[in-house]
Coordinates of C-alpha atoms in Angstrom, one line a residue:
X7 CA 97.6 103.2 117.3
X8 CA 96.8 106.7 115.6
X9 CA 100.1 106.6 113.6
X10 CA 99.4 103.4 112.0
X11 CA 99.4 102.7 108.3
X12 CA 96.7 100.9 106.9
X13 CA 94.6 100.3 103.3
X14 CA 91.8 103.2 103.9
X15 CA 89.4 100.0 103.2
X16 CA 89.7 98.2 106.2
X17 CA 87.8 101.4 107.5
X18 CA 84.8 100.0 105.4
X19 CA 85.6 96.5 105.3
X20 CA 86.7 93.9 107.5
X21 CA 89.9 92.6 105.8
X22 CA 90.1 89.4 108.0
X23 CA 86.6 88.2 106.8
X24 CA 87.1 86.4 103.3
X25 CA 83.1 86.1 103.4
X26 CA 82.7 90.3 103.8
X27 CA 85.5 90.7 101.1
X28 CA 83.7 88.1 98.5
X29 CA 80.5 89.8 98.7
X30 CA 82.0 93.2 98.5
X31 CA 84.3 92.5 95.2
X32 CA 81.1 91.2 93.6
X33 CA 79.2 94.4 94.5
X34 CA 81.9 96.7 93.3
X35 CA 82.2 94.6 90.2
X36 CA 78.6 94.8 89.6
X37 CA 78.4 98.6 90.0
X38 CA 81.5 99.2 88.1
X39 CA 79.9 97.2 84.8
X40 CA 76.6 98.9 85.2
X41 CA 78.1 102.1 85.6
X42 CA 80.8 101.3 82.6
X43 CA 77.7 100.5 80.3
X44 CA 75.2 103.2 81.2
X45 CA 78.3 105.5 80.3
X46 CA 79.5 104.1 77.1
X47 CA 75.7 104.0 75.5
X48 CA 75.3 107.9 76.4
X49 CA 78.8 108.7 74.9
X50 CA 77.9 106.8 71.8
X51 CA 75.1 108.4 71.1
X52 CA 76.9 111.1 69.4
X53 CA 73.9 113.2 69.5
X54 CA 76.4 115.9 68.4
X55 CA 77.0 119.8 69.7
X56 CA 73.5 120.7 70.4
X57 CA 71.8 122.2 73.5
X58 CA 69.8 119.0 74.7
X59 CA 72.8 116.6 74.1
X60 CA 74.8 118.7 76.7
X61 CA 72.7 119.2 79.1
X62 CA 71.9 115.4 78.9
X63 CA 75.7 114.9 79.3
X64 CA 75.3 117.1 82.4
X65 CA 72.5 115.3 83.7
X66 CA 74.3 111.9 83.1
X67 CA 77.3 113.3 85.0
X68 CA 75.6 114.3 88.2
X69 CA 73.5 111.1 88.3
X70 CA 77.1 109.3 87.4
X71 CA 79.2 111.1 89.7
X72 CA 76.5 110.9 93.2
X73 CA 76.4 106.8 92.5
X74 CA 79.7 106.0 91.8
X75 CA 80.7 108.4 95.1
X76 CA 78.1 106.4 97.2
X77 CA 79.3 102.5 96.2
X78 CA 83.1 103.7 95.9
X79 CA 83.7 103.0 99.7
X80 CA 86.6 105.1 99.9
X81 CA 88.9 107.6 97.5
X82 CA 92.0 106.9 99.1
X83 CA 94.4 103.8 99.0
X84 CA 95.9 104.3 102.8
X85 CA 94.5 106.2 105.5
X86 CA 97.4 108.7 105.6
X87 CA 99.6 110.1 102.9
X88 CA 102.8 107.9 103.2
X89 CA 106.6 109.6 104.4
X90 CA 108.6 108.8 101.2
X91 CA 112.0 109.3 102.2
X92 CA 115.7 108.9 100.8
X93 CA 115.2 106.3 97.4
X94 CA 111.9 106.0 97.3
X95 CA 111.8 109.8 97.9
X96 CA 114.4 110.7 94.6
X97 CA 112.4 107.7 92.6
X98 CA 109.0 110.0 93.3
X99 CA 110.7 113.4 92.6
X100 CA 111.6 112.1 89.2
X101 CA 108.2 110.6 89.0
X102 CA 107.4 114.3 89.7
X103 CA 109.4 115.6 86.9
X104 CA 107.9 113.0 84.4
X105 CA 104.1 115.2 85.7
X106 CA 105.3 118.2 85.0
X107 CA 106.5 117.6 81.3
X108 CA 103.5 115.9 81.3
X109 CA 101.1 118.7 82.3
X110 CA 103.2 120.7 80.1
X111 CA 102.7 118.9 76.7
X112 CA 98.8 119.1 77.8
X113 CA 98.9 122.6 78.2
X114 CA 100.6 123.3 74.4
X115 CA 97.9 120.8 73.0
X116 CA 95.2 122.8 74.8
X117 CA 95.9 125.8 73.5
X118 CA 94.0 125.2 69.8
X119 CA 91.1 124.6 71.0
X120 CA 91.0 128.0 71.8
X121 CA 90.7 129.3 68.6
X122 CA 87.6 127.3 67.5
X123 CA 84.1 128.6 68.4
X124 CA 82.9 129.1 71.9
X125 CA 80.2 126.5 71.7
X126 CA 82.9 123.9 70.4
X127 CA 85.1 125.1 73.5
X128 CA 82.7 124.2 75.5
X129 CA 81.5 120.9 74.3
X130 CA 85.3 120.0 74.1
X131 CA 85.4 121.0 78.1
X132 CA 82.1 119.2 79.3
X133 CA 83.2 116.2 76.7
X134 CA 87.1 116.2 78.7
X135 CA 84.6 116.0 82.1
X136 CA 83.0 113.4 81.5
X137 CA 85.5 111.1 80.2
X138 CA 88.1 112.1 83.0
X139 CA 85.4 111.5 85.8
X140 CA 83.5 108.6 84.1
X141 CA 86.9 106.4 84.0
X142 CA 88.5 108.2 86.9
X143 CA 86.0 106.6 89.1
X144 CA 85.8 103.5 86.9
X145 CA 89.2 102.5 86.5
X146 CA 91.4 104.2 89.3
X147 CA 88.1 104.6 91.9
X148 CA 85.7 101.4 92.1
X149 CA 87.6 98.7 90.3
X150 CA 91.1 99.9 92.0
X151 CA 89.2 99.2 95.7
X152 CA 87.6 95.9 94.0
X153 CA 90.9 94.5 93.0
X154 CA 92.8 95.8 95.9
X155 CA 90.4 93.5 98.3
X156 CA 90.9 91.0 95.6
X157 CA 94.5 90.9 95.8
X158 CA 94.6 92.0 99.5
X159 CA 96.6 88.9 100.7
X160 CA 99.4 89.3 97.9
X161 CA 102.2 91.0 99.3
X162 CA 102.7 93.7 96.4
X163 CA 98.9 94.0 96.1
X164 CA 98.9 97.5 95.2
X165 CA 101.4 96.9 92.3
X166 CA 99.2 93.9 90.9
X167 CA 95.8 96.4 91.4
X168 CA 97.3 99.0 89.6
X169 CA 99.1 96.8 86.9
X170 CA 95.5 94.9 86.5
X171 CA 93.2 98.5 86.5
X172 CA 95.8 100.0 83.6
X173 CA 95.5 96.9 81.5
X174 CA 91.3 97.0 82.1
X175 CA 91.7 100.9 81.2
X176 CA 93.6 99.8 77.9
X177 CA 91.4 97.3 77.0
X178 CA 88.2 99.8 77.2
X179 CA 89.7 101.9 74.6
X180 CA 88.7 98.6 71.8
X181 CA 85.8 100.4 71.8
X182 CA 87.0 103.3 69.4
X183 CA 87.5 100.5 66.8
X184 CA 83.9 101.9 65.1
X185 CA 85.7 105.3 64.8
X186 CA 89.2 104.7 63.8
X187 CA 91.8 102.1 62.5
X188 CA 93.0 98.9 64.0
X189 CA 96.7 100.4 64.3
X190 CA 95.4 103.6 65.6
X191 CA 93.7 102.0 68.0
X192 CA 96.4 99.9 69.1
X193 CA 98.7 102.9 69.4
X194 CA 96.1 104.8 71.5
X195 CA 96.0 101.4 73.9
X196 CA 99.7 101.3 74.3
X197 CA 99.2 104.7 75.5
X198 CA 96.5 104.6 77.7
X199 CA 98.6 101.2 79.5
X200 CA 101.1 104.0 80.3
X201 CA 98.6 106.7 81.0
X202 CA 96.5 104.6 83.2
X203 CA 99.8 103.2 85.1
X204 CA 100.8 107.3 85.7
X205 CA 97.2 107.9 87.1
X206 CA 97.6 104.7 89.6
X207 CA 100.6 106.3 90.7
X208 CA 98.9 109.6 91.1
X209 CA 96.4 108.3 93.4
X210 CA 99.0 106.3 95.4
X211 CA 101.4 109.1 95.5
X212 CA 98.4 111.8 96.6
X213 CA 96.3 109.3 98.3
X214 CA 93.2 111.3 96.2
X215 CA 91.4 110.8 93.4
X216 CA 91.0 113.7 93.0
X217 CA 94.6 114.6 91.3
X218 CA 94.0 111.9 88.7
X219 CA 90.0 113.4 87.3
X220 CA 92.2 116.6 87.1
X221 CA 95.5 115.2 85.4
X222 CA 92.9 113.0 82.9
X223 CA 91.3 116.4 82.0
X224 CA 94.1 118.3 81.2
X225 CA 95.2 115.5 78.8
X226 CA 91.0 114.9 77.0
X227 CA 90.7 118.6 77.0
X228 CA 92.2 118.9 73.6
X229 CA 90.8 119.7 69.5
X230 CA 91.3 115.8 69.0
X231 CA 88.1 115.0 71.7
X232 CA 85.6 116.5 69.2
X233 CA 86.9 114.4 66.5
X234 CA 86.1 111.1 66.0
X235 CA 89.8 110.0 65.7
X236 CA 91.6 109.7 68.9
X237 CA 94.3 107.0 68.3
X238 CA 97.6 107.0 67.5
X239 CA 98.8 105.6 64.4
X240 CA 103.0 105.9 64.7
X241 CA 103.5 102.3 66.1
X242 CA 107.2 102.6 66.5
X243 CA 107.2 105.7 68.3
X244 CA 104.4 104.9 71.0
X245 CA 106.4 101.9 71.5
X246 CA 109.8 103.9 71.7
X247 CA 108.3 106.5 73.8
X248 CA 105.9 105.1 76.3
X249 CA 107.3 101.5 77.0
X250 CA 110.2 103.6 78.7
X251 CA 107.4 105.5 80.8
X252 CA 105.8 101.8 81.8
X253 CA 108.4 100.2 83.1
X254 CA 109.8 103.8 85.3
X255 CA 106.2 104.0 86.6
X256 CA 106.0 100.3 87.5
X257 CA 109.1 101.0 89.3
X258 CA 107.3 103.7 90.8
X259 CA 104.6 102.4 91.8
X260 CA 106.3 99.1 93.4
X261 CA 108.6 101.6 95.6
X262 CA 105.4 102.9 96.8
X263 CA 103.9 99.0 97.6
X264 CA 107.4 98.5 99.1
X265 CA 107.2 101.8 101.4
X266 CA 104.4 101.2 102.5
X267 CA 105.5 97.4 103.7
X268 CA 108.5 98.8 105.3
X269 CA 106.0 101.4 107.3
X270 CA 103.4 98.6 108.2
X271 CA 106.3 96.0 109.6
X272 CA 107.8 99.4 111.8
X273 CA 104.5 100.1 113.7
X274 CA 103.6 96.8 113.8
X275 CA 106.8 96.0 115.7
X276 CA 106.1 99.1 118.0

């Protein structure tokens, strides 16, 4: 039926075939870590501001961005935006609300960047890119799809898929441990959980990825990318400030796996 609501998947892959789905997590898997390693050596090779490490960055990011596009199978989580309405409606207007302060905290932080040299601006900006699109399609693109087929049977499989691709996201970040402090690092991790929990609700929300590459930007695209310190060393007040944000956007996020039960069961009993 044309109104039906279904994972945007099943248009690639055959859900009922555990063989098909096997095979398919594997090659997403596979992808995803050869795409996760080919990006972290290029980022660590800190060439520095120059003219050949850019347009090497540029190169990376159009080879990056046409292969991940080709093995993702699919952007979206359902094949049509979902009708939120009455509580799961108010629960994603205040999710709303939360975006906006969001977007505008990014927006102050942006804004000295734009008194440092042009060149700098502009390495800041192509260094924002390709963070935003290199774990965009990591995190909430290829591994999202792999772990949604993994988790396909589970009744709140979206929940677990996002909850799982936030941790992953997190756990990534261990790699600024050659730049910064252990506590810094563990600060910036606690963030990222949340941050990466806010994107997974993005793309459920927008049913694009699209939203998330831009809402990532906006939040790299700052003077702290061009230093090699990006943690957060307050403890107490990452905990006190984003553990709140966690558990509203779990909530979120499982009113969204819960809608879109409630939509399936009505068309299937049509």
């Amino acid at each position: 039926m044309k109104d039906n609501y279904y994972l945007a998947l099943a248009d690639d892959v055959e859900l009922g075939n555990k063989i098909i789905i096997k095979r398919t997590i594997t090659k997403l898997f596979m992808v995803a870590t050869i795409l996760l390693i080919s990006g972290l050596c290029v980022v660590r090779l800190n060439i520095g501001n120059n003219q050949i490490y850019k347009l090497m960055l540029i190169a990376f990011l159009t080879i990056y961005t046409y292969t991940a596009k080709h093995f993702i199978l699919t952007t979206k989580t359902f094949n049509q935006k979902l009708r939120l309405k009455g509580t799961s409606g108010r629960i994603m207007f205040a999710y709303l609300i939360l975006l906006i302060f969001l977007i505008s905290i990014e927006l102050m932080n942006m804004f000295p960047l734009f008194k440092l040299q042009f060149s700098k601006i502009l390495f800041a900006a192509l260094s924002a890119l390709i963070s935003a699109v290199f774990e965009e399609f990591i995190f909430r693109g290829i591994l999202f799809n792999a772990f949604l087929l993994f988790f396909c049977e589970e009744k709140y499989d979206i929940l677990c898929t996002s909850i799982v691709c936030s941790i992953l996201f997190s756990l990534i970040h261990l790699n600024n441990l050659t730049s910064q402090s252990f506590i810094s690092t563990v600060g910036q991790m606690i963030f990222t959980l949340a941050f990466g929990l806010i994107l997974s609700c993005l793309r459920l929300w927008s049913n694009r990825l699209a939203w998330c590459i831009a809402l990532h930007f906006l939040q790299d695209f700052s003077p702290k990318i061009i230093s090699t310190n990006y943690g957060i060393s307050k403890i107490g007040l990452v905990i006190l400030l984003y553990f709140p944000i966690i558990i509203f956007v779990l909530i979120c996020i499982w009113t969204i796996n819960k809608r879109y039960l409630e939509l399936r069961k009505k068309e299937t009993v049509k």
